[in-house]
RNA sequence: GUCCCCAUCGUCUAGUGGCCUAGGACAACGGCCUCUCACGCCGUAAACGGGGGUUCGAGUCCCCCUGGGGACGCCA
């Protein structure tokens, strides 16, 4: 059975690149009917926070990337990690190294000057422990092979090989006895039964070291799949260090999780010419062989366009629920009691005009505002003397209107326009300003119908009473 | 610096030696529709980084160059 995992370190929010890694792991597992596990890599106690853990949980839930079983805390498994390091020590596959951090820094500096690679030289590898200086807590290093090469058959990158003399003896246990990431990852992946390690390209070089560790432990080595990194629009690495946003930031900008998922899926993966891909189809179609090898840049326009599509596809009730809180905030809580009823009716034609939930809310406020509604300066220009004359005429005509349906209202407006020698466009804009406070909106007559006779007439009166 | 990876329109990509005078999508631009704004529809512009091979034939295979990215922590 396929078992994948997503293993973020809780040092910040779930950023968009991490979300993509999670998605691919999730899809791969679901496609193969396997399991997708979550492991929090919190061994760095200084940088790990509980807030970050909940941000990651929240982000994954928002995206609908549910994990199987309980999330594993790497930190809590430290005793197990140390146990294996000690086992390797006992087997002579690892050794104590008494170099101080300063000593290592010097070595690196020297190598940099000499133009050679900055690797640990293995000076304690075969040295007699009796030489150990006093007062230094040694680290434990893996006695890695020094000759030959390590070859990985990566499911995405293909065969990747590196000479073993390019890999130094990695630290397994720190001076204080705590396990390093390299050790923890290997032990946890093994213990959790991970069959496929799907992660970012930036881990490719780690994979070689981990491969060596797996070998030293005599464990079966999982399949590796290193996916290309996500870059910013400038082409540079998109990481949390470079200000990449967390998924919740996209939620707050008014993006739908469906859109984010679809967008992320198509970054580095494709299925012919298909662009709009449902979750069900993604599960059916997704596999690692269609993942590309080159890095992709983050493109807000594309995400936005996808979002506009998914807003169109969303149910009206979901949309209203999403939009109401945003509107309430915009109105400082002064939401008209009829707001939700009006929105339920009006959202359908509003939703194809918005690319984000925020935009949808902005375009919808006029349904939720108390009178007199706010009118934008631009719209106000349509309520000059001529404009008010038109509103006045329409107001009179409407007064005697019996049938308050969208169709009847439009007919009435067209008749009025014809009588007075206007075209519909000329009379529509002043009315729109009075009714919506804006220069752009869905059909005027739909709005009148939804607002109802009383409110419509009142808004018209409000406009007439305004002095410009 | 050392090692590794990558390279098709501005962006995401299709393309697995002939179907490619390179397809789709987003963005851009023009038009149609129209009560405004959108939607929708129609159309335009836009790419195989360069050089060598291999082959009857190369975007597709190989090599070099160039460009980009990543990794080189007692971080993960």
XYZ file of C-alpha atoms (C1' of nucleotides) in Angstrom:
544
model
C 0.000 0.000 0.000
C 1.070 3.515 -0.766
C 1.775 5.666 2.274
C 2.781 9.296 1.845
C 3.305 12.070 4.305
C 3.483 15.802 4.544
C 6.083 16.907 7.045
C 6.144 20.648 7.665
C 8.154 22.318 10.357
C 5.963 24.541 12.494
C 7.984 27.707 12.270
C 5.328 29.742 10.477
C 2.082 29.457 8.574
C 1.396 26.887 5.891
C 2.774 28.682 2.906
C 1.587 28.171 -0.604
C 4.527 26.012 -1.627
C 3.953 23.729 1.322
C 0.306 23.544 0.414
C 1.263 22.279 -3.012
C 3.532 19.627 -1.533
C 0.693 18.549 0.728
C -1.710 18.457 -2.212
C 0.543 16.249 -4.304
C 1.107 13.863 -1.429
C -2.597 13.780 -0.706
C -3.542 13.181 -4.330
C -0.931 10.521 -4.848
C -2.122 8.622 -1.794
C -5.791 8.987 -2.680
C -5.186 7.989 -6.261
C -3.552 4.786 -5.162
C -6.016 4.143 -2.389
C -3.280 4.555 0.162
C -2.703 6.640 3.223
C -1.579 10.213 3.643
C -0.041 11.045 6.982
C 0.922 14.261 8.673
C 4.059 14.728 10.710
C 5.042 17.922 12.433
C 8.795 18.363 12.374
C 9.143 20.240 15.596
C 12.567 19.138 16.728
C 13.852 22.687 16.602
C 12.412 23.839 19.903
C 13.555 27.395 19.500
C 11.626 27.999 16.324
C 8.624 25.747 16.671
C 5.419 27.256 17.983
C 1.947 25.996 18.819
C 0.454 28.810 16.785
C 2.278 27.554 13.733
C 1.007 24.036 14.343
C -2.566 25.232 14.440
C -1.999 27.445 11.416
C -0.826 24.393 9.503
C -3.767 22.303 10.659
C -6.114 25.128 9.780
C -4.603 25.650 6.365
C -4.774 21.983 5.476
C -8.347 21.717 6.656
C -9.344 24.772 4.696
C -7.890 23.172 1.588
C -9.642 19.931 2.395
C -6.421 17.956 2.605
C -7.457 15.715 5.451
C -4.801 13.402 6.800
C -5.161 9.851 8.010
C -4.728 9.181 11.705
C -3.232 11.506 14.247
C -0.540 13.984 13.326
C 2.832 12.774 14.561
C 5.050 15.035 16.596
C 8.642 14.427 15.729
C 9.876 15.935 18.944
C 7.966 13.398 20.986
C 9.829 10.617 19.249
C 13.270 11.849 20.217
C 13.993 8.888 22.473
C 13.401 6.515 19.578
C 15.708 8.564 17.360
C 18.474 8.529 19.930
C 18.034 4.808 20.391
C 18.902 4.189 16.753
C 21.839 6.542 16.803
C 23.205 4.598 19.728
C 22.576 1.373 17.922
C 24.652 2.611 14.993
C 27.328 3.675 17.429
C 27.392 0.211 18.953
C 27.618 -1.353 15.523
C 30.530 0.856 14.607
C 28.500 2.566 11.876
C 28.638 5.874 13.656
C 31.193 7.637 15.804
C 31.720 10.479 18.239
C 33.130 13.686 16.861
C 34.652 16.181 19.248
C 34.959 19.126 16.911
C 33.667 22.391 18.287
C 31.360 24.545 16.196
C 34.184 27.066 15.970
C 36.533 24.453 14.645
C 33.997 23.535 11.966
C 33.528 27.124 10.979
C 37.250 27.485 10.542
C 37.319 24.415 8.365
C 34.625 25.858 6.166
C 36.375 29.182 5.891
C 39.596 27.484 4.938
C 37.846 25.414 2.302
C 36.150 28.465 0.917
C 39.491 30.174 0.499
C 41.056 27.110 -1.038
C 38.145 26.783 -3.428
C 37.312 23.253 -2.415
C 34.036 21.883 -1.130
C 32.969 22.782 2.391
C 32.687 19.357 3.839
C 33.603 17.960 7.204
C 36.858 16.088 6.773
C 36.039 13.151 9.032
C 38.921 13.833 11.374
C 37.305 11.922 14.253
C 36.134 9.059 12.101
C 38.859 6.640 13.005
C 40.484 8.433 15.848
C 40.962 6.796 19.183
C 38.265 7.969 21.619
C 41.074 8.205 24.152
C 42.165 11.365 22.324
C 38.897 13.001 23.199
C 39.421 16.441 24.668
C 37.845 17.064 28.008
C 34.837 19.279 28.440
C 33.342 18.736 25.019
C 30.039 16.989 24.466
C 30.614 15.070 21.266
C 28.133 14.803 18.432
C 27.406 11.486 16.791
C 28.201 11.262 13.112
C 27.337 8.604 10.603
C 30.294 6.721 9.197
C 29.189 7.257 5.617
C 30.753 5.459 2.659
C 33.646 7.434 1.238
C 33.994 5.737 -2.082
C 31.632 4.942 -4.885
C 28.469 6.832 -5.426
C 24.952 7.046 -4.154
C 22.242 6.704 -6.756
C 18.621 7.589 -6.364
C 15.898 6.556 -8.759
C 13.716 9.568 -8.275
C 10.153 9.232 -9.520
C 10.187 12.768 -10.822
C 13.820 13.642 -11.372
C 14.825 10.320 -12.812
C 18.150 8.783 -11.910
C 20.270 11.177 -9.912
C 23.724 10.225 -8.743
C 26.365 11.838 -6.625
C 29.858 10.729 -5.719
C 30.149 9.724 -2.082
C 33.157 11.940 -1.567
C 30.752 14.836 -2.034
C 28.835 13.739 1.026
C 30.377 14.133 4.453
C 29.601 12.332 7.678
C 26.344 13.858 8.776
C 25.532 14.580 12.381
C 22.934 12.265 13.867
C 22.889 13.423 17.473
C 23.843 16.869 18.630
C 26.174 17.574 21.480
C 23.201 17.803 23.813
C 22.009 14.401 22.697
C 19.032 15.591 20.668
C 18.480 14.116 17.211
C 19.027 16.093 14.049
C 16.540 16.389 11.246
C 18.358 13.841 9.078
C 18.115 11.134 11.693
C 14.575 11.991 12.706
C 13.266 11.986 9.156
C 14.712 8.621 8.331
C 13.575 6.968 11.529
C 10.111 8.455 11.332
C 9.616 7.673 7.675
C 10.585 4.108 8.409
C 8.487 3.744 11.524
C 5.485 5.350 9.894
C 5.749 2.969 6.988
C 6.180 5.699 4.400
C 6.507 4.180 0.937
C 6.804 7.391 -1.070
C 8.592 10.514 0.025
C 7.151 13.327 -2.068
C 8.635 16.698 -1.253
C 10.305 19.783 -2.641
C 13.353 19.770 -4.807
C 15.301 21.530 -2.095
C 15.483 18.176 -0.319
C 17.093 16.346 -3.184
C 20.574 16.559 -1.742
C 19.242 15.505 1.619
C 17.851 12.429 -0.043
C 21.352 11.129 -0.709
C 22.293 11.400 2.917
C 19.051 9.866 4.019
C 19.616 7.060 1.566
C 22.928 6.329 3.247
C 21.294 6.350 6.640
C 18.605 3.941 5.520
C 21.338 1.662 4.294
C 23.274 1.875 7.522
C 20.124 0.971 9.401
C 19.441 -1.898 7.013
C 16.006 -0.575 6.295
C 14.001 -0.650 3.133
C 14.387 2.628 1.317
C 11.209 4.467 0.314
C 10.699 5.785 -3.188
C 11.652 9.413 -3.567
C 9.889 12.009 -5.662
C 11.298 15.509 -5.590
C 9.006 18.036 -7.075
C 10.252 21.274 -8.559
C 10.027 24.316 -6.368
C 7.507 27.050 -6.631
C 9.063 30.383 -7.480
C 7.864 33.927 -7.018
C 6.853 35.968 -10.038
C 10.421 37.260 -10.102
C 11.776 33.758 -10.544
C 13.413 33.530 -7.156
C 12.593 30.893 -4.646
C 9.225 31.343 -3.025
C 9.798 30.541 0.584
C 8.581 31.817 3.858
C 11.848 33.581 4.253
C 11.044 35.599 1.167
C 7.642 36.658 2.320
C 5.497 34.009 0.697
C 1.989 34.164 1.993
C 0.202 31.587 4.066
C -2.895 29.931 2.687
C -5.062 31.811 5.149
C -3.908 35.015 3.502
C -5.407 33.779 0.255
C -8.604 32.933 2.052
C -8.674 36.469 3.441
C -8.096 37.891 -0.012
C -11.289 36.178 -1.044
C -10.039 33.045 -2.731
C -11.928 29.779 -2.610
C -10.114 26.594 -1.591
C -11.261 24.907 -4.807
C -9.510 27.580 -6.819
C -6.319 27.368 -4.805
C -6.261 23.605 -5.142
C -6.907 23.667 -8.856
C -4.283 26.328 -9.348
C -1.657 24.519 -7.317
C -2.409 21.255 -9.056
C -1.675 22.712 -12.478
C 1.635 24.118 -11.337
C 4.078 21.475 -12.415
C 1.476 18.911 -13.316
C -0.811 18.670 -16.282
C -3.295 16.403 -17.934
C -3.402 17.295 -21.613
C -5.236 20.543 -22.153
C -7.398 20.263 -19.069
C -7.424 23.368 -16.930
C -10.498 23.153 -14.755
C -10.083 19.966 -12.790
C -12.382 18.845 -10.031
C -11.069 17.107 -6.973
C -12.606 13.822 -8.108
C -10.932 14.056 -11.473
C -7.677 15.054 -9.883
C -7.733 11.926 -7.753
C -8.490 9.824 -10.772
C -5.882 11.393 -12.994
C -3.040 12.340 -10.698
C 0.201 10.476 -10.796
C 3.819 11.371 -10.380
C 4.850 10.589 -13.944
C 3.064 13.660 -15.227
C 4.868 15.979 -12.844
C 7.264 18.253 -14.695
C 10.852 18.853 -13.736
C 11.123 22.576 -14.025
C 10.179 25.179 -11.462
C 7.024 27.205 -11.936
C 6.362 30.801 -11.089
C 3.466 31.885 -8.992
C 0.924 33.753 -11.089
C -1.778 35.687 -9.300
C -3.715 36.362 -12.502
C -4.204 32.697 -13.148
C -5.306 32.014 -9.586
C -7.736 34.902 -9.832
C -9.194 33.655 -13.053
C -9.699 30.193 -11.627
C -11.278 31.754 -8.574
C -13.749 33.655 -10.722
C -14.730 30.370 -12.270
C -15.246 28.617 -8.965
C -17.272 31.527 -7.619
C -19.549 31.058 -10.582
C -19.855 27.377 -9.755
C -20.440 27.819 -6.049
C -23.940 27.509 -4.666
C -25.722 30.727 -3.863
C -26.203 29.834 -0.234
C -22.507 29.130 0.258
C -21.665 32.411 -1.382
C -24.078 34.365 0.770
C -22.620 32.782 3.879
C -19.142 33.715 2.761
C -20.042 37.220 1.796
C -22.219 38.277 4.727
C -19.424 38.615 7.290
C -17.345 40.639 4.858
C -20.264 42.953 4.191
C -20.959 43.319 7.889
C -17.402 44.372 8.394
C -17.567 46.917 5.617
C -20.731 48.352 7.076
C -19.431 48.327 10.635
C -22.246 46.003 11.524
C -24.990 48.295 10.224
C -26.528 45.652 8.057
C -30.120 46.098 6.948
C -32.391 43.349 8.236
C -33.464 42.489 4.693
C -29.864 42.028 3.574
C -29.724 38.272 3.549
C -33.052 37.819 1.799
C -32.056 40.263 -0.903
C -28.664 38.676 -1.280
C -30.143 35.250 -1.687
C -31.989 36.542 -4.699
C -29.397 38.897 -6.032
C -26.226 36.850 -5.620
C -26.804 34.845 -8.747
C -26.174 37.706 -11.101
C -23.624 39.270 -8.779
C -21.392 36.223 -8.741
C -20.401 36.318 -12.365
C -19.161 39.856 -11.865
C -16.701 39.080 -9.091
C -13.322 37.420 -9.132
C -12.957 37.168 -5.380
C -15.234 36.989 -2.385
C -14.018 40.416 -1.372
C -15.026 41.829 -4.708
C -18.333 40.040 -4.458
C -18.920 41.655 -1.096
C -18.057 45.083 -2.441
C -20.474 44.655 -5.295
C -23.168 43.437 -2.949
C -23.119 46.037 -0.190
C -25.897 48.092 -1.707
C -28.296 45.281 -0.897
C -27.250 45.391 2.715
C -26.958 49.125 3.337
C -29.360 51.192 5.327
C -30.810 54.253 3.631
C -29.650 56.685 2.654
C -27.035 54.625 0.879
C -23.576 55.843 0.214
C -22.980 57.030 -3.330
C -19.540 57.055 -4.884
C -18.285 60.367 -6.297
C -18.256 58.879 -9.756
C -21.861 57.740 -9.489
C -22.826 61.068 -8.063
C -21.951 62.683 -11.370
C -24.879 60.825 -12.863
C -27.173 62.582 -10.414
C -26.652 66.074 -11.718
C -29.676 68.177 -12.700
C -30.419 66.126 -15.810
C -29.938 62.946 -13.921
C -32.297 63.987 -11.182
C -34.900 64.937 -13.771
C -34.754 61.418 -15.040
C -35.010 59.979 -11.570
C -37.969 62.238 -10.923
C -39.723 61.069 -14.092
C -39.092 57.458 -13.306
C -40.194 57.954 -9.747
C -43.531 59.309 -10.958
C -43.990 56.537 -13.429
C -43.141 53.914 -10.844
C -45.613 55.377 -8.409
C -48.504 54.095 -10.454
C -46.884 50.762 -11.199
C -48.879 47.723 -10.234
C -46.771 44.865 -11.511
C -43.426 45.067 -9.742
C -41.725 42.368 -11.722
C -38.400 42.711 -13.423
C -40.005 42.368 -16.858
C -42.743 44.892 -16.221
C -40.255 47.361 -14.777
C -38.017 47.090 -17.773
C -40.923 47.582 -20.123
C -41.970 50.599 -18.132
C -38.499 52.084 -18.300
C -38.263 51.481 -22.006
C -41.619 53.132 -22.540
C -40.524 56.119 -20.548
C -37.324 56.371 -22.495
C -39.210 56.198 -25.769
C -41.696 58.848 -24.658
C -38.978 61.258 -23.738
C -36.645 60.540 -26.594
C -33.980 58.927 -24.467
C -32.354 55.613 -24.995
C -32.390 53.197 -22.135
C -28.752 53.761 -21.393
C -29.330 57.421 -20.635
C -31.951 56.807 -18.030
C -30.290 53.750 -16.528
C -27.204 55.366 -15.084
C -28.891 57.983 -12.892
C -31.217 55.301 -11.597
C -28.323 52.983 -10.951
C -26.570 55.673 -8.976
C -29.651 56.243 -6.869
C -30.328 52.572 -6.292
C -26.860 51.133 -5.884
C -24.631 54.120 -5.303
C -22.413 52.872 -8.078
C -21.886 53.079 -11.817
C -21.770 49.327 -12.295
C -24.173 46.672 -11.133
C -26.352 43.836 -12.329
C -29.524 44.617 -14.198
C -31.337 47.594 -12.789
C -34.727 45.985 -13.029
C -33.648 42.878 -11.228
C -32.384 45.126 -8.484
C -35.663 47.015 -8.306
C -37.556 43.797 -8.064
C -35.369 42.482 -5.293
C -35.328 45.746 -3.386
C -39.093 45.922 -3.663
C -41.376 48.827 -4.274
C -41.001 50.641 -0.979
C -37.234 50.538 -0.793
C -36.832 51.404 -4.463
C -39.041 54.431 -4.233
C -37.387 55.522 -1.013
C -33.914 55.318 -2.519
C -35.121 57.331 -5.481
C -36.494 59.942 -3.119
C -33.218 59.996 -1.239
C -31.431 60.788 -4.459
C -33.840 63.544 -5.358
C -33.297 65.177 -2.035
C -29.576 65.262 -2.414
C -28.099 68.522 -3.507
C -25.040 68.451 -5.596
C 33.589 28.016 -4.914
C 31.883 22.598 -5.056
C 27.899 19.275 -6.201
C 22.991 18.563 -8.212
C 18.756 19.981 -11.163
C 16.178 22.709 -14.973
C 15.373 25.278 -20.055
C 8.514 25.633 -25.661
C 4.482 32.264 -26.226
C 4.919 37.539 -20.625
C 2.993 33.187 -17.214
C 1.246 27.843 -16.547
C 1.754 24.191 -19.999
C 0.623 20.279 -24.528
C 4.274 17.954 -27.323
C 7.722 11.513 -25.887
C 11.562 11.612 -34.136
C 7.603 12.632 -39.175
C 0.255 14.247 -37.438
C 4.154 20.982 -35.481
C 3.486 26.366 -41.295
C 4.178 24.160 -32.539
C -1.870 23.271 -29.571
C -4.582 25.010 -25.002
C -5.256 28.270 -20.759
C -4.312 33.006 -18.034
C -2.785 37.873 -19.034
C -2.687 41.630 -23.319
C -5.056 43.787 -27.614
C -9.353 44.341 -31.182
C -14.521 43.263 -32.140
C -19.611 41.386 -31.198
C -23.454 41.284 -27.447
C -25.418 45.227 -24.157
C -29.338 49.539 -19.250
C -23.695 50.004 -16.692
C -20.107 46.455 -15.224
C -19.161 41.637 -15.890
C -20.228 36.942 -18.331
C -20.312 34.850 -23.073
C -18.793 34.614 -28.191
C -15.350 35.832 -32.354
C -10.571 37.338 -33.631
C -5.148 39.410 -33.260
C -0.328 39.404 -31.360
C 2.993 36.097 -28.753
C 7.602 30.653 -27.885
C 10.959 25.710 -29.231
C 17.977 30.259 -25.405
C 22.750 29.561 -28.715
C 26.140 26.216 -31.179
C 27.559 21.520 -32.643
C 26.312 16.495 -33.672
C 23.013 11.656 -34.524
C 19.129 10.784 -38.334
C 16.182 10.452 -44.676
C 13.878 13.724 -40.918
C 14.773 17.007 -34.340
C 10.879 21.194 -30.136
C 11.443 15.875 -29.333
C 18.029 11.958 -28.794
C 23.601 13.247 -27.473
C 27.543 16.988 -26.348
C 29.202 21.971 -25.311
C 27.969 26.980 -24.076
C 24.721 30.380 -21.948
C 20.946 31.401 -18.619
C 18.005 30.113 -14.260
C 17.320 27.396 -9.753
C 18.645 24.363 -5.561
C 21.956 22.172 -1.818
C 26.317 22.711 0.823
C 24.221 24.226 9.511
C 25.134 20.663 16.239
C 17.801 24.606 10.855
C 14.161 21.762 9.019
